[in-house]
Short mmCIF file of C-alpha atoms in Angstrom, two decimals:
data_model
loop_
_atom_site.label_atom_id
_atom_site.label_comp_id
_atom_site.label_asym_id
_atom_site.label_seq_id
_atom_site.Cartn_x
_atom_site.Cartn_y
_atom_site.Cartn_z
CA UNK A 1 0.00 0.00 0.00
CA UNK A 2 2.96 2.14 0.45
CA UNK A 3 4.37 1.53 -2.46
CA UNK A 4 1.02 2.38 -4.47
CA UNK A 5 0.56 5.91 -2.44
CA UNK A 6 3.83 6.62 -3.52
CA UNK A 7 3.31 6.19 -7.12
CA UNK A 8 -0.15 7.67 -6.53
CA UNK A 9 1.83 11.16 -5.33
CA UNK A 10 4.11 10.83 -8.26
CA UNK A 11 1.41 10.44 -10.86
CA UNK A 12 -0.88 13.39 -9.13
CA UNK A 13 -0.12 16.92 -10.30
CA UNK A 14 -2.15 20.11 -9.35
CA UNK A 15 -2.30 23.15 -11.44
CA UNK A 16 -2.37 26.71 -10.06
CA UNK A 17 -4.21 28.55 -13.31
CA UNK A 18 -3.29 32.55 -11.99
CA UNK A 19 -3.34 33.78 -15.43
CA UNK A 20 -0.62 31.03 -16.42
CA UNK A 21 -1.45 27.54 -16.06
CA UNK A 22 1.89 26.34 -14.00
CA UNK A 23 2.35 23.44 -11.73
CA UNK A 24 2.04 23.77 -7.91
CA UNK A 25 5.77 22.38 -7.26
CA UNK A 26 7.14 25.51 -9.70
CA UNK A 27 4.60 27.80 -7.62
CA UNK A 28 7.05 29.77 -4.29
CA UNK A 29 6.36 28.56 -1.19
CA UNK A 30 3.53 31.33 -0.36
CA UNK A 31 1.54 29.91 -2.76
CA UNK A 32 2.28 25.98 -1.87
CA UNK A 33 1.37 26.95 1.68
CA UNK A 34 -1.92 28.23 0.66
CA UNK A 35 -2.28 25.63 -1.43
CA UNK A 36 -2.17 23.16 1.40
CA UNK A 37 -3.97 25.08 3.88
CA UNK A 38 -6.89 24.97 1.32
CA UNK A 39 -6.66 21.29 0.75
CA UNK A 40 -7.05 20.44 4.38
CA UNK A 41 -9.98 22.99 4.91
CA UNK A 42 -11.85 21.17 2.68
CA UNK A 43 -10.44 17.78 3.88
CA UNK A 44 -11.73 19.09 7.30
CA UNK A 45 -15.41 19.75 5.73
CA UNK A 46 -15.90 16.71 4.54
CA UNK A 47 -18.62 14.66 6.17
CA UNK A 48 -15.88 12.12 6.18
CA UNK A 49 -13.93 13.83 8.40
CA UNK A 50 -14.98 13.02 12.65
CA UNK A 51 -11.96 13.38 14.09
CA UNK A 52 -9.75 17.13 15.77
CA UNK A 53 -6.47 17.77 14.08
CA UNK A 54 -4.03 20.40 15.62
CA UNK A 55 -2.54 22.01 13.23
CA UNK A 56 1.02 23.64 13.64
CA UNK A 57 2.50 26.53 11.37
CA UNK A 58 5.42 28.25 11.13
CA UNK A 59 5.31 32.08 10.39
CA UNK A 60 2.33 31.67 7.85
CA UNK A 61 2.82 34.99 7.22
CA UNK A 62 6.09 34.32 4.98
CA UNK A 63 6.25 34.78 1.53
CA UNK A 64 2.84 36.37 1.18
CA UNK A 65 1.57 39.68 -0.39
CA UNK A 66 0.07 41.78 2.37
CA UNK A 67 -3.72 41.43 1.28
CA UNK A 68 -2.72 37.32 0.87
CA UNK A 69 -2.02 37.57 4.90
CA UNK A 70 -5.67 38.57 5.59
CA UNK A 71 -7.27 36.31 3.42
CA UNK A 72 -4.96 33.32 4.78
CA UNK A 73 -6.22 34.60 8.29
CA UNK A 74 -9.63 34.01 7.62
CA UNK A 75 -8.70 30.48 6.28
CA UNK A 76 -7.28 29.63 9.67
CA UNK A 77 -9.38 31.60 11.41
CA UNK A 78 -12.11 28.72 9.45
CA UNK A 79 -10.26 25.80 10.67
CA UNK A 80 -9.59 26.79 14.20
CA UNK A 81 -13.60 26.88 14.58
CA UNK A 82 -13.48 22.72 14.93
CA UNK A 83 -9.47 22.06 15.69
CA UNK A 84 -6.88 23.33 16.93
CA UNK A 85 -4.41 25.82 15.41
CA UNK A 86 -0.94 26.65 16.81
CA UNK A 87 1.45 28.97 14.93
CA UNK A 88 4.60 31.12 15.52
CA UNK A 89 4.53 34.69 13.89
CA UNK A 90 6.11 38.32 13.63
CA UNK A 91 2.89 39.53 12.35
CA UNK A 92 0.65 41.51 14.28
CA UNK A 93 -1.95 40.35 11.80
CA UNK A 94 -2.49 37.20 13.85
CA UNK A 95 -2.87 38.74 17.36
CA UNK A 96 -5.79 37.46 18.80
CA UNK A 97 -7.12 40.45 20.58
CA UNK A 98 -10.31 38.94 21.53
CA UNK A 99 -8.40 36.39 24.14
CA UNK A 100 -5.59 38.37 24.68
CA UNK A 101 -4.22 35.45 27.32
CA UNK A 102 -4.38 33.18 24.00
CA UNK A 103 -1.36 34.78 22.77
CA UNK A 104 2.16 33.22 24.02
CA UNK A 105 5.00 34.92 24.08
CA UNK A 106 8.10 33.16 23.51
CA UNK A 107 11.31 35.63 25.25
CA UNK A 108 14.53 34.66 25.79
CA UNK A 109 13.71 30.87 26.03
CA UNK A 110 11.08 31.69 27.98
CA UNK A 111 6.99 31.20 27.07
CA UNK A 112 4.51 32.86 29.05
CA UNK A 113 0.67 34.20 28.15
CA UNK A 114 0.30 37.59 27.15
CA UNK A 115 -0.76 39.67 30.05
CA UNK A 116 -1.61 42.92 28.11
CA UNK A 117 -1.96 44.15 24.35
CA UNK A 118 1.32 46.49 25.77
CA UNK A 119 3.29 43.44 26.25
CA UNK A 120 2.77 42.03 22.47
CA UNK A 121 3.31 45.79 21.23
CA UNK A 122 6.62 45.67 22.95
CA UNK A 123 7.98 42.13 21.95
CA UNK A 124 6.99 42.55 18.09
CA UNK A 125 8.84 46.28 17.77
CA UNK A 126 4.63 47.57 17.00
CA UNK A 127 5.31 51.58 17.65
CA UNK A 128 1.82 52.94 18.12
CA UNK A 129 1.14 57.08 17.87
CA UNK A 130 0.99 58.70 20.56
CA UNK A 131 -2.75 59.49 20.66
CA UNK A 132 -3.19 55.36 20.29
CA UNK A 133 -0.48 54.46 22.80
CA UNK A 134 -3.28 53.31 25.26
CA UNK A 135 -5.85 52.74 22.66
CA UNK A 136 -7.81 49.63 22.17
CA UNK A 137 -10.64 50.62 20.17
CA UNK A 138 -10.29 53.07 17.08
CA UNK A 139 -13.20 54.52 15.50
CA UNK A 140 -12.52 55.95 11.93
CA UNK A 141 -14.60 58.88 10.98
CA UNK A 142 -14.59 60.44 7.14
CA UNK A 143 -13.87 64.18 8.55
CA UNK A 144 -12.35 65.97 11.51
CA UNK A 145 -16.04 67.85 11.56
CA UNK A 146 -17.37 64.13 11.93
CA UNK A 147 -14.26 63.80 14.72
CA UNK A 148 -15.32 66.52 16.77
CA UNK A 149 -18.97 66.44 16.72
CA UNK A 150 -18.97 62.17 17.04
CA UNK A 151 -17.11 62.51 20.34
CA UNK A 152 -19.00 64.37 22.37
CA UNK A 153 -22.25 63.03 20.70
CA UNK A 154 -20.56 59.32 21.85
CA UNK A 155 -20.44 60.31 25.46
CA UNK A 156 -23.67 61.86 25.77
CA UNK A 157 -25.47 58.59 24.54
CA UNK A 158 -23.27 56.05 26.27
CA UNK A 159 -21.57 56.67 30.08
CA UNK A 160 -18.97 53.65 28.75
CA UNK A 161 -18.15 54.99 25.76
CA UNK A 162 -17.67 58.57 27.93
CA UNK A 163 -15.36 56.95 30.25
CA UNK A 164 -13.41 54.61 27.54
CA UNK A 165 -12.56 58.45 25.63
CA UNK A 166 -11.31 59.69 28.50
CA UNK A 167 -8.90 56.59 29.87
CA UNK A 168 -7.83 56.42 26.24
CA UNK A 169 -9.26 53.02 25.35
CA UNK A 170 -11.65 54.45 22.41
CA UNK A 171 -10.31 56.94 20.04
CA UNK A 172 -11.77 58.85 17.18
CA UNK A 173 -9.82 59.40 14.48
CA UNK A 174 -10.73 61.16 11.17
CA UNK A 175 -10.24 59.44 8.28
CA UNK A 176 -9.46 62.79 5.54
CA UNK A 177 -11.42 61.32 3.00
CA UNK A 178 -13.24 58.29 3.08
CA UNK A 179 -10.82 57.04 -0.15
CA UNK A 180 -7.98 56.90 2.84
CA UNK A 181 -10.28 53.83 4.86
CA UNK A 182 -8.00 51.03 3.97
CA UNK A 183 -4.94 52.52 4.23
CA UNK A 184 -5.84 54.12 7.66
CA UNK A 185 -7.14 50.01 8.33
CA UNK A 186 -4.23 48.51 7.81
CA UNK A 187 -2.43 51.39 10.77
CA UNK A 188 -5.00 50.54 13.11
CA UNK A 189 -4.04 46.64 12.80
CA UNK A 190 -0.60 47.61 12.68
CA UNK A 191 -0.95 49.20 16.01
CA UNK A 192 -2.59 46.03 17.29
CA UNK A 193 -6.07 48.07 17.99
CA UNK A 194 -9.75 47.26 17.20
CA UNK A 195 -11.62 48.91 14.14
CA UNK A 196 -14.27 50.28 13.53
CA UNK A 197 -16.25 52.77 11.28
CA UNK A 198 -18.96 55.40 10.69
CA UNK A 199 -18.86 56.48 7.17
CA UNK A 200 -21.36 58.97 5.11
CA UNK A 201 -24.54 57.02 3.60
CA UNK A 202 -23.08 58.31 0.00
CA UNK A 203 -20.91 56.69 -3.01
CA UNK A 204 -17.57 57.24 -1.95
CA UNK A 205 -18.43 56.25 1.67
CA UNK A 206 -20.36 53.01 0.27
CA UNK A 207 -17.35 52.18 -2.04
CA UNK A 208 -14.32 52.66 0.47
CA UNK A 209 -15.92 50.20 2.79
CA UNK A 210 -16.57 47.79 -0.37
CA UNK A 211 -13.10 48.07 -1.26
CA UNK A 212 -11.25 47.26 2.11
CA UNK A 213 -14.37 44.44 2.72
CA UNK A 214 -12.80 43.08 -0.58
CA UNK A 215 -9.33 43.51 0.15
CA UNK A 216 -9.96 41.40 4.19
CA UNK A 217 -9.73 44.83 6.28
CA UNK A 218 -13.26 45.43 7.19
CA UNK A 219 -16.07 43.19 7.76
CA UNK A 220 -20.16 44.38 7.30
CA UNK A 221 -20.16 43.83 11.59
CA UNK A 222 -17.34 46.37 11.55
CA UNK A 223 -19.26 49.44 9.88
CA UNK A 224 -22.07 51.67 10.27
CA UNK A 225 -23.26 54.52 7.74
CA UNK A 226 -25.01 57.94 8.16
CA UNK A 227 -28.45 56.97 7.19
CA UNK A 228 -31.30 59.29 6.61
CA UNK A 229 -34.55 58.02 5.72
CA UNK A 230 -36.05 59.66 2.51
CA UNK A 231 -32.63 60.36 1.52
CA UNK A 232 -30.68 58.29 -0.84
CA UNK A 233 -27.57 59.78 -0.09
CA UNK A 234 -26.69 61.10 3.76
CA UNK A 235 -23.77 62.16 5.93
CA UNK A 236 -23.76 62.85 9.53
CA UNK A 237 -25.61 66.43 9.40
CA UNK A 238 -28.47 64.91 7.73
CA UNK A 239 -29.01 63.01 11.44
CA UNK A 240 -28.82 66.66 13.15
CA UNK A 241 -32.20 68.99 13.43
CA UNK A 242 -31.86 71.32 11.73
CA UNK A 243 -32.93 74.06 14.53
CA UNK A 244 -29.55 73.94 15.63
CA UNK A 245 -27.97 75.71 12.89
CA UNK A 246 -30.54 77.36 11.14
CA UNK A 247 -29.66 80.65 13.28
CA UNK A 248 -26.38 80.31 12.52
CA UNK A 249 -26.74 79.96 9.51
CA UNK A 250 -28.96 82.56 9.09
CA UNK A 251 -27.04 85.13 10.86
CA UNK A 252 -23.13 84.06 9.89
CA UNK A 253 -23.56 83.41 6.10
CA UNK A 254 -27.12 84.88 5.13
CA UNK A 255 -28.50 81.44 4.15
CA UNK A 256 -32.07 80.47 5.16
CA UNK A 257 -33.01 76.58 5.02
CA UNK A 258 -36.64 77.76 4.62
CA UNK A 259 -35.10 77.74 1.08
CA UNK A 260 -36.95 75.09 -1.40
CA UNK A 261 -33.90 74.27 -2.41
CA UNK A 262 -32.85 72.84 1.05
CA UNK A 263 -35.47 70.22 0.53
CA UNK A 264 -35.08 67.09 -1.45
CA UNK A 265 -33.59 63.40 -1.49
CA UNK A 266 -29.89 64.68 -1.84
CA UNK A 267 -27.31 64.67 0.72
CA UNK A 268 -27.11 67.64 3.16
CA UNK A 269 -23.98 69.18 1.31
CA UNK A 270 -25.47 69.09 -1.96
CA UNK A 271 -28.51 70.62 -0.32
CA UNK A 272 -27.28 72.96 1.18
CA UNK A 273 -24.76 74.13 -1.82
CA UNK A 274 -27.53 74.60 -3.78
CA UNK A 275 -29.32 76.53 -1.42
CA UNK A 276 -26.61 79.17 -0.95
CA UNK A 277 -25.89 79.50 -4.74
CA UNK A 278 -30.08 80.04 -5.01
CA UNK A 279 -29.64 82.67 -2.31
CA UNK A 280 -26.68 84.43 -4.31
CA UNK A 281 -23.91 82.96 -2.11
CA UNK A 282 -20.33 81.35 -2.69
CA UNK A 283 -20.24 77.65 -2.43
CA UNK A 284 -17.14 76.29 -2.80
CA UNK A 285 -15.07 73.43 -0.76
CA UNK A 286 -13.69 75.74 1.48
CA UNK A 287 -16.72 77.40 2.00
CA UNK A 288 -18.61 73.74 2.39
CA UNK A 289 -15.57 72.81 5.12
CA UNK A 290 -16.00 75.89 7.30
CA UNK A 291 -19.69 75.65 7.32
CA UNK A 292 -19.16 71.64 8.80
CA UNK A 293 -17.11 72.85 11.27
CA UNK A 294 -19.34 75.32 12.73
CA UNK A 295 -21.91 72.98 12.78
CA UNK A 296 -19.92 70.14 14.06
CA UNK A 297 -19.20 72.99 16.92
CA UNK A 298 -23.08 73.74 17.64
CA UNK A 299 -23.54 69.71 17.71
CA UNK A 300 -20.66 69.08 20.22
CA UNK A 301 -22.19 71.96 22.22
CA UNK A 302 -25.48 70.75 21.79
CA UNK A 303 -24.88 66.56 21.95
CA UNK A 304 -27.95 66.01 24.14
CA UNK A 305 -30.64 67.72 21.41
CA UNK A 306 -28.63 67.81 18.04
CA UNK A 307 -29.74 64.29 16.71
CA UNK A 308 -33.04 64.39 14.99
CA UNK A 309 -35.31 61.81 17.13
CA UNK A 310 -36.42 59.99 13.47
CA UNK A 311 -33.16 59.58 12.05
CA UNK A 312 -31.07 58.78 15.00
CA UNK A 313 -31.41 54.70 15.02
CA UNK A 314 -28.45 54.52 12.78
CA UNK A 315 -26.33 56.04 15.36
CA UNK A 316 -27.74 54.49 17.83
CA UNK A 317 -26.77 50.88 16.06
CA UNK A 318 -23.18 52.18 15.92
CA UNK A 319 -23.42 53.55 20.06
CA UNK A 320 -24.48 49.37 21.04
CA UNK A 321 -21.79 48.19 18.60
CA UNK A 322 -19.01 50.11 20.28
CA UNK A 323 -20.11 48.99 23.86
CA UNK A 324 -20.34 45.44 22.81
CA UNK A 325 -16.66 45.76 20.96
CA UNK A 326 -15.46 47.45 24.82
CA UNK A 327 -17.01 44.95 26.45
CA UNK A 328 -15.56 41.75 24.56
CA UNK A 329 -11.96 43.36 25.02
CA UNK A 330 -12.91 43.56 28.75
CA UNK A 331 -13.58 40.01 28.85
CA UNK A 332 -10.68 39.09 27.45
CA UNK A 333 -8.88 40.67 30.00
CA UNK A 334 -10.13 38.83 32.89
#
């Protein structure tokens, strides 16, 4: 039987078609790995299959492309539901931080359980900022308007959330353009933190978070959008009432939003650009980023009225998702 499994092995060749048809052995040994990894998640599918394997890699991380890494985490990620998966790495890809204890560090000879997200920082060389030094959960915002209206808004709803902002645990961090959401992703892993994001209702906010889904860096549980409803597009000043800057506006830039043009499906920039053109005003993005950030003032000022009581449940959503995240990293603490 041997002797036929060897000449079975000899006689069996697998082809890796990746634009040009080439044979697995003449493939590097990123691909053979994945290769393999494959092969024994669906070996471990199979109806066939009863029994636990443990399965033991060396720095899987080797040889890979970058986006390769996440998508070969999820693989493992897979297998580890049912058996039992042991590997040695450099990357802080494959931190568990939801059972921080889970991770061993191996020091001098020496193996001990992680006590602290600090500690794994430390041993892999992972130089957080400064403002994410003591950060565990990051929440990515499109604009610094978003940034400094969200926080405030964040501790009014939510006495955890409050108190995470101010130990440092949950930081806000603006994004400068929702195109920037996977790059900024892949910093927040880097730094060994938790992700997660509130993005404008709108194309380029719908299409960044696509993009890094596609690319491993986000998942659908790890994202909430400004939604407003009867709008097909929103961003976050569609959720405010608009009695809180009507004044303002009003009295600062000579605008009314009595104006028809204020009403309408469109988002609240596109609104409200064409209602100070109608009026005989400059709209321009400078003029569109100074009027955000006097109205992301009046909100932080105002967090306990801003939010419109019929389009707040989308905020809401993303108030209960950032507890729970807290929470689960508190868990795996004790």
């Amino acid at each position: 039987s041997e002797a036929r499994f060897r000449a079975l092995r000899r006689a069996c060749e697998i082809i890796v078609d990746d634009g040009t048809p080439t044979n697995l052995a003449r493939k590097g040994d990123g691909v053979q790995s994945l290769a393999a990894l494959s092969l024994l998640r669906q070996r471990l599918g199979s109806p066939t299959q009863s029994r636990q394997l443990i399965l033991a890699i060396e720095e899987p991380e080797s040889h890979l492309h970058p986006s390769a890494i996440h998508q070969l985490k999820d693989v493992l990620m897979d297998i580890a539901e049912s058996n039992q998966v042991i590997m040695t790495t450099h990357c802080p890809l494959f931190v568990d931080r939801v059972a921080v204890k889970s991770n061993i560090i191996v020091h001098r000879g020496k193996a001990t359980p992680a006590r602290d997200v600090a500690g794994i920082r430390k041993i892999l060389g992972v130089r957080a900022s400064d403002n994410l030094q003591h950060a565990e959960l990051i929440l990515l915002v499109e604009g610094e308007s978003d940034r400094i209206a969200i926080k405030p808004l964040l501790a009014h709803c939510s006495k955890a959330l409050a108190a995470a902002m101010t130990q440092g645990s949950l930081a806000v961090e603006s994004l400068r353009g929702a195109s920037n959401l996977a790059y900024k992703l892949i910093q927040v892993r880097e730094a060994l933190c938790v992700s997660h994001a509130f993005l404008d209702g709108d194309e380029a906010g719908l299409k960044a978070a696509k993009q890094a889904e596609t690319e491993g860096l986000l998942k659908v549980t790890d994202v909430h959008f400004a939604m407003a409803e009867g709008r097909k597009d929103a961003e976050i000043e569609d959720l405010y009432d608009e009695a809180l800057y009507a004044s303002m506006l009003q009295t600062k830039y000579g605008v009314s939003v009595a104006s028809p043009k204020f009403k309408g499906s469109a988002k609240w920039s596109v609104r409200l650009g064409n209602t100070f053109r109608h009026q005989g005003k400059p709209w321009s993005d400078e003029v569109e980023n100074k009027v955000k950030a006097d109205v992301a003032e009046l909100a932080a000022a105002s967090a306990g009225i801003v939010l419109n009581a019929y389009r707040r449940c989308g905020f809401d959503a993303l108030v209960a998702a950032l507890e729970d995240k807290l929470k689960r990293i508190a868990e795996s603490k004790s």
